[in-house]
Coordinates of C-alpha atoms in Angstrom, one line a residue:
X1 CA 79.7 96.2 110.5
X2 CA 77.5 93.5 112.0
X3 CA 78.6 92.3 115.3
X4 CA 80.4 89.2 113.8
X5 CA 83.9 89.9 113.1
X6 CA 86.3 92.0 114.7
X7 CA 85.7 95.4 115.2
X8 CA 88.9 97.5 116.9
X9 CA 88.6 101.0 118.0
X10 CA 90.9 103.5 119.4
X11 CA 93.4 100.5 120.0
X12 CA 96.5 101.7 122.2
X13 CA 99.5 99.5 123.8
X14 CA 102.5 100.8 125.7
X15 CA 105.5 99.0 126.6
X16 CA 107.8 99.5 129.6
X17 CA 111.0 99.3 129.3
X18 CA 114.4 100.0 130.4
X19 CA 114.4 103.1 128.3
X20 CA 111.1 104.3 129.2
X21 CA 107.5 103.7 127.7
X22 CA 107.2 102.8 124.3
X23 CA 104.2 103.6 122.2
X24 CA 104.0 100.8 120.8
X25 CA 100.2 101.1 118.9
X26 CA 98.6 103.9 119.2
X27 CA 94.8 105.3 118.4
X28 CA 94.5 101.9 115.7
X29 CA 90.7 101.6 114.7
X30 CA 89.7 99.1 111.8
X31 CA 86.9 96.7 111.2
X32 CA 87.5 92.8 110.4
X33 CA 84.1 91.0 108.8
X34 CA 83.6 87.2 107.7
X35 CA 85.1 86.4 104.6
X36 CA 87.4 88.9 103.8
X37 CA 91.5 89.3 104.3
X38 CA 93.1 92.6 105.5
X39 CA 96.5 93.5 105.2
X40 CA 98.6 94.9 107.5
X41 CA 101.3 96.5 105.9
X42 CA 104.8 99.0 107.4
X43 CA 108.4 98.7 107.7
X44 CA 109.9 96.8 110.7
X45 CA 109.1 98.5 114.0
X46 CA 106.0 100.0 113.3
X47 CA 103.6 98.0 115.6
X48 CA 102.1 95.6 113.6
X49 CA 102.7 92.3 115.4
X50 CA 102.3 94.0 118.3
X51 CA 98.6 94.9 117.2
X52 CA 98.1 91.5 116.5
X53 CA 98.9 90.7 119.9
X54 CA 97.3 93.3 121.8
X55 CA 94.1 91.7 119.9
X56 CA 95.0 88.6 121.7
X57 CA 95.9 89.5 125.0
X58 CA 99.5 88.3 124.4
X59 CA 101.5 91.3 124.8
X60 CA 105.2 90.9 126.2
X61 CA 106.1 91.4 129.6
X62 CA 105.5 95.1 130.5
X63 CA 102.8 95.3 127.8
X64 CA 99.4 96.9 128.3
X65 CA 96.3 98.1 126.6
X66 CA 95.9 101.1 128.1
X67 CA 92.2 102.4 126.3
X68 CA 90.4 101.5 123.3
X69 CA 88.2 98.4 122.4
X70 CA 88.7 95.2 120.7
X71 CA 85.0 93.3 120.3
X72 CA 85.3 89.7 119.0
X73 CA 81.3 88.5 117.5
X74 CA 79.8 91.4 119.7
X75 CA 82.0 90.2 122.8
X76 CA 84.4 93.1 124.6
X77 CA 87.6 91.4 124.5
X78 CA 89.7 94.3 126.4
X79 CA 89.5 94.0 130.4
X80 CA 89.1 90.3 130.0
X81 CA 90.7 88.3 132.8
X82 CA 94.1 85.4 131.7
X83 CA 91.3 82.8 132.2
X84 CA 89.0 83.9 129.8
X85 CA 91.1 85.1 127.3
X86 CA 92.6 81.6 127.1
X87 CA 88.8 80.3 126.5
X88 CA 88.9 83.3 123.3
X89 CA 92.3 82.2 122.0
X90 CA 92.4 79.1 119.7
X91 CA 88.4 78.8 119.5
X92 CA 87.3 82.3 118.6
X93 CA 90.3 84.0 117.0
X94 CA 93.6 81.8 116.4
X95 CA 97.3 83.2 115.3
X96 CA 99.6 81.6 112.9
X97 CA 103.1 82.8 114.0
X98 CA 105.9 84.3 111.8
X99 CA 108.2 81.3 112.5
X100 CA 106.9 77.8 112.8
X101 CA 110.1 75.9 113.9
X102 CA 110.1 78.7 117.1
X103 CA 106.2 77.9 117.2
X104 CA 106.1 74.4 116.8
X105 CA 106.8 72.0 120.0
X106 CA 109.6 69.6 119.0
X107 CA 109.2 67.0 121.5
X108 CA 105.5 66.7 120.7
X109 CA 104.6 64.4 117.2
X110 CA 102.9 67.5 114.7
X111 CA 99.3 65.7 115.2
X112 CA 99.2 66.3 119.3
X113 CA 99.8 69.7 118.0
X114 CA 97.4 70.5 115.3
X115 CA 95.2 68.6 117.4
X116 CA 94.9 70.1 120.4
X117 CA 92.9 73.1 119.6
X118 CA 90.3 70.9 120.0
X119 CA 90.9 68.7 122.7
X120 CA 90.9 72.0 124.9
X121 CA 88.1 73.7 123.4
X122 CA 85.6 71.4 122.0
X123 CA 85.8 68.8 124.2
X124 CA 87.7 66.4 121.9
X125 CA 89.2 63.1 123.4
X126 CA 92.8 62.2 122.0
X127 CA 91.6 59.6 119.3
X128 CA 89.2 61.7 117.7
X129 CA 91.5 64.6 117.5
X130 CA 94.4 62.9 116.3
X131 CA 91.5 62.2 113.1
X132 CA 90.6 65.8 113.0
X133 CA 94.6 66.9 112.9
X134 CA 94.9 64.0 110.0
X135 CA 91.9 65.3 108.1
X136 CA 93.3 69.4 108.4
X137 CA 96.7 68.4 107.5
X138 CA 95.0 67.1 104.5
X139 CA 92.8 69.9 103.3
X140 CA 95.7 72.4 104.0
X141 CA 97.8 70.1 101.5
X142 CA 99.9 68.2 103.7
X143 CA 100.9 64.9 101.8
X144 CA 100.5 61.7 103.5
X145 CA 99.3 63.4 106.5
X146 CA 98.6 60.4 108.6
X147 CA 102.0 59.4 108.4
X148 CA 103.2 63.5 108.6
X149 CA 100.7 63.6 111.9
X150 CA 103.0 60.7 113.6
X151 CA 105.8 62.5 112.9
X152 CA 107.8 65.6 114.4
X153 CA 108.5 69.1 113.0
X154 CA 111.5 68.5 112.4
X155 CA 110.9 66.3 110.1
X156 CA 108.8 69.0 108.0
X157 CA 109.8 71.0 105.2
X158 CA 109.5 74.9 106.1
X159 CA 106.9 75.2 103.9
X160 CA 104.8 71.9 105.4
X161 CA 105.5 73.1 108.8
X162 CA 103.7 76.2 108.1
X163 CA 100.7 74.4 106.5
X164 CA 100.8 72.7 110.1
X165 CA 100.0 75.8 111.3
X166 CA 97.6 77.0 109.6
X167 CA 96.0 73.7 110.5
X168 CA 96.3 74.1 113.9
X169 CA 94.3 77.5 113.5
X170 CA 91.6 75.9 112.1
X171 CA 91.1 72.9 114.7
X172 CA 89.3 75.1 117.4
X173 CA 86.7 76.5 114.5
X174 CA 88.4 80.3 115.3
X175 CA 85.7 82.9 113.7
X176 CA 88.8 85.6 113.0
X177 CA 92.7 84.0 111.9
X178 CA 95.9 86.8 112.3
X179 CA 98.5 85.8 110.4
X180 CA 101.7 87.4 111.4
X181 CA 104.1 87.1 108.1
X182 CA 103.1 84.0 107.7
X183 CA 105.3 83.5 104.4
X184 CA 108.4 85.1 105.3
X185 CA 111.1 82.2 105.4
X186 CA 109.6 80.5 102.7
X187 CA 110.7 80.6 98.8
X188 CA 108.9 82.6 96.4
X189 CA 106.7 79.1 94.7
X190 CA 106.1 78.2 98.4
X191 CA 105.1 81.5 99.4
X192 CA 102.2 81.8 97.2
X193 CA 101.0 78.1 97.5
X194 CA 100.1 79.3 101.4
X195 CA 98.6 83.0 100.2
X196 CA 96.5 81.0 98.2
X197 CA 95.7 78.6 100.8
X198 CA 94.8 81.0 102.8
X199 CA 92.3 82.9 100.5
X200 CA 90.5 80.0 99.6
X201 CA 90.2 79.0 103.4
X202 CA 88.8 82.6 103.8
X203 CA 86.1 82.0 101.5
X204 CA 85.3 78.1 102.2
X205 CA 85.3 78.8 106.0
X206 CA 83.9 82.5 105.8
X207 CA 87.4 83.4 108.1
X208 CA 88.3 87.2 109.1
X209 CA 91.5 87.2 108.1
X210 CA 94.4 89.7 109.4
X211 CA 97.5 89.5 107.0
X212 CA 100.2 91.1 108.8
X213 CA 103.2 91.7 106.1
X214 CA 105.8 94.0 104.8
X215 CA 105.2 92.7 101.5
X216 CA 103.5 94.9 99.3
X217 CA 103.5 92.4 96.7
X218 CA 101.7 90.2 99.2
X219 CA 99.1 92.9 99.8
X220 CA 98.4 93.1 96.0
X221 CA 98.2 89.4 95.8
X222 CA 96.0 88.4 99.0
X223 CA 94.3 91.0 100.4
X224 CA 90.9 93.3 100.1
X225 CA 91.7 95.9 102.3
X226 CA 94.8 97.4 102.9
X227 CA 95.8 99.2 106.3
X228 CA 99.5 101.3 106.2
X229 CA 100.8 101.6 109.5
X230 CA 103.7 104.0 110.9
X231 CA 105.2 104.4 114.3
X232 CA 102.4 102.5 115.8
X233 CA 99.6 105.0 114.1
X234 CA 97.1 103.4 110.6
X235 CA 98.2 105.9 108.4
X236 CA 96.1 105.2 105.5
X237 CA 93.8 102.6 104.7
X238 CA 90.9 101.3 102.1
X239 CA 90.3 99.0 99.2
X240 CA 93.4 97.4 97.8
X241 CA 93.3 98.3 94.8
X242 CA 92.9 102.0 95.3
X243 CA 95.5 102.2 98.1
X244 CA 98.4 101.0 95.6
X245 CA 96.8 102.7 92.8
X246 CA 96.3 106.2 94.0
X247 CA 98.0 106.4 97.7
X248 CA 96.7 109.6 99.7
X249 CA 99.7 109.3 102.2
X250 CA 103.5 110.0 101.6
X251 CA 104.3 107.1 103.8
X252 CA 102.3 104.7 101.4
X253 CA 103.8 106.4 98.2
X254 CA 107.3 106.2 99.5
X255 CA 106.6 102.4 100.5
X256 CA 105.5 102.0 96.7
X257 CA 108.8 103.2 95.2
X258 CA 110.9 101.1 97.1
X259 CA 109.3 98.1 95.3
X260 CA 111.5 96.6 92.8
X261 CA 110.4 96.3 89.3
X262 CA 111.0 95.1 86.2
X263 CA 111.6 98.3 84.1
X264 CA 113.9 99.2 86.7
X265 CA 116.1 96.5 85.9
X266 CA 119.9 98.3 86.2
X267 CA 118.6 101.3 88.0
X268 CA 119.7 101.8 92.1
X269 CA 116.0 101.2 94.0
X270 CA 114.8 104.3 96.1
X271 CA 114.6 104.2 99.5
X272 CA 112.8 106.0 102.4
X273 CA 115.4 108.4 103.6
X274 CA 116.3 108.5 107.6
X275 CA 115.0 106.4 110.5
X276 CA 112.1 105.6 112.3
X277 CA 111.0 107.7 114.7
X278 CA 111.9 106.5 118.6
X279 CA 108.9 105.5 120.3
X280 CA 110.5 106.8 124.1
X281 CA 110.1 110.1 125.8
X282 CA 107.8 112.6 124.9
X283 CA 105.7 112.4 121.7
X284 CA 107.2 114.9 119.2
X285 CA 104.8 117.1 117.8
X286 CA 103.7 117.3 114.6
X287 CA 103.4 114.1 111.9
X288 CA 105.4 111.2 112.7
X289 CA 106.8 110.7 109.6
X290 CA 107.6 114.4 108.8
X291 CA 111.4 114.5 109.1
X292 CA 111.7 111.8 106.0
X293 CA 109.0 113.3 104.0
X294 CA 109.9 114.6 101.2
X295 CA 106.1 116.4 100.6
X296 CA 106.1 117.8 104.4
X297 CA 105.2 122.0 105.1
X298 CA 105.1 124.1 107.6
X299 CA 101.3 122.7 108.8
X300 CA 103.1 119.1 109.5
X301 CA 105.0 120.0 112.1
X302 CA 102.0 121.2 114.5
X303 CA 100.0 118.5 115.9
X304 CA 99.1 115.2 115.2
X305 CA 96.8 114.9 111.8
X306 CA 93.6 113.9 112.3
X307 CA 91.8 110.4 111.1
X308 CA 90.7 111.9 107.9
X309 CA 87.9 109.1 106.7
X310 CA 86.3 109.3 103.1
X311 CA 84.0 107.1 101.3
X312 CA 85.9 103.6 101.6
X313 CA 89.0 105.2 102.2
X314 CA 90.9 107.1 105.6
X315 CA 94.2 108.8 105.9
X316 CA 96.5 110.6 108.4
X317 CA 97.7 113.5 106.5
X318 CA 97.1 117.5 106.3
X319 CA 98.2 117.2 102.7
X320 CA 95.0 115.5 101.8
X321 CA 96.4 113.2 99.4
X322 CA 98.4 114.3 96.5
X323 CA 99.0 113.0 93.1
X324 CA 100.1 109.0 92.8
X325 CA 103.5 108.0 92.1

């Protein structure tokens, strides 16, 4: 890829907790580039958001990167000091957060808010950003935003509060947006009024967007590229499309029958049998994700697979693919 962007190689982060170290990502690689969304996708617990915030130097307490390399535009992101990271955050790449309300100030009116972004990093004084915060609230479909800018978040629907946001991203000009279920608490006609959003601020503003989501519907709707993860590992990854349509990765097929449809109206859904692996102690060998897979031989349990990568495509399995569900 060119050096705008993000660019993320051999990504790992490890927790410390009570119980031990957690690896929490581990060995995640994927490129980012200008004008294009990339999804994010796993169950609950599989490192997602914490990739998200290991890209922004916002880990929890005990959290560390402990190798790899994040490079923001051509700029080395890892190793960077609190001080400069804070100069990244909000005008390079900017975060919208899984819960707005918990994200939101709510003793601050929502214009301070969306405006400060650029009082802090482009030398805004309070006046002219209180204009800038009117004129976002606008283009991200916020009615009567003057009046909504003077106001609290409180006084926000959940799906306004979110376009609030996603304004507040945008006020420090940010090159790359993560977006960190951005559409979970909202209702399904909400939900794809900010996917859309989104997309078309993608293309207008040329944005690197991460979609981090569950949602495989959300994938199909939003995104180009599609990245699986599992227990903190990309399993699979590529084009959209092709990931849905022909998955190389037992994870990512079993993901795809536990979707509801239509046709399936009456019928019990299917679901991915067993737990997730715990990310304490020693690193079992073998595949992650062997003990629930229903395709897994004797080869799985030795070793980690390798990063398999094919034309557009990569995968983490011995199997080499399989036939599609």
């Amino acid at each position: 890829m060119s050096a705008r962007g993000l660019s993320v190689r051999g990504l790992t982060t490890r927790l410390s907790t009570e119980d031990g170290e957690v690896r929490a990502v581990t060995d995640v690689s994927f490129d980012l580039s200008p004008g294009e969304i990339v999804g994010l996708v796993g169950e609950s617990g599989s490192g997602k958001s914490l990739t998200a915030l290991s890209l922004l130097g916002l880990l929890p307490r005990g959290g560390r990167i402990t190798s790899g390399s994040v490079r923001l535009d051509g700029r080395e992101l890892v190793g960077l000091d609190d001080a400069e990271l804070r100069r990244v955050r909000g005008r390079q790449i900017a975060m919208i957060f899984q819960d707005p309300m918990t994200s939101l100030n709510p003793y601050l009116t929502v214009g301070e808010q969306v405006g400060e972004p650029a009082r802090l990093h482009r030398g805004f004084g309070a006046r002219d950003a209180h204009r800038l915060a009117v004129s976002l609230l606008e283009q991200v479909g916020v009615p009567e935003p003057e009046r909504r800018a003077r106001g609290f978040p409180h006084e926000l629907s959940g799906g306004m509060r979110q376009r609030a946001m996603i304004a507040m991203a945008l006020a420090g000009e940010p090159s790359v947006l993560l977006a960190d279920e951005p559409t979970t608490a909202l209702d399904v006609t909400i939900q794809a009024q900010v996917l859309a959003l989104l997309a078309s601020l993608c293309r207008e503003r040329s944005l690197a967007v991460l979609l981090v989501t569950h949602d495989l519907g959300v994938v199909s709707m939003t995104t180009n590229r599609t990245l699986v993860m599992y227990a903190g590992r990309i399993v699979e990854g590529g084009p959209t499309g092709e990931v849905l349509r022909s998955p190389r990765h037992p994870y990512t097929r079993a993901l795809l029958r536990s979707v509801p449809r239509v046709e399936q109206r009456g019928l019990r859904l299917e679901v991915i049998g067993g737990l997730s692996p715990r990310l304490t102690g020693e690193e079992p060998d073998g595949c992650s994700f062997r003990p629930r897979c229903g395709e897994a031989r004797t080869t799985c349990a030795t070793g980690q697979p390798p990063r398999v990568e094919l034309p557009g495509r990569e995968h983490r399995c011995v199997l080499a693919g399989g036939a599609p569900p």
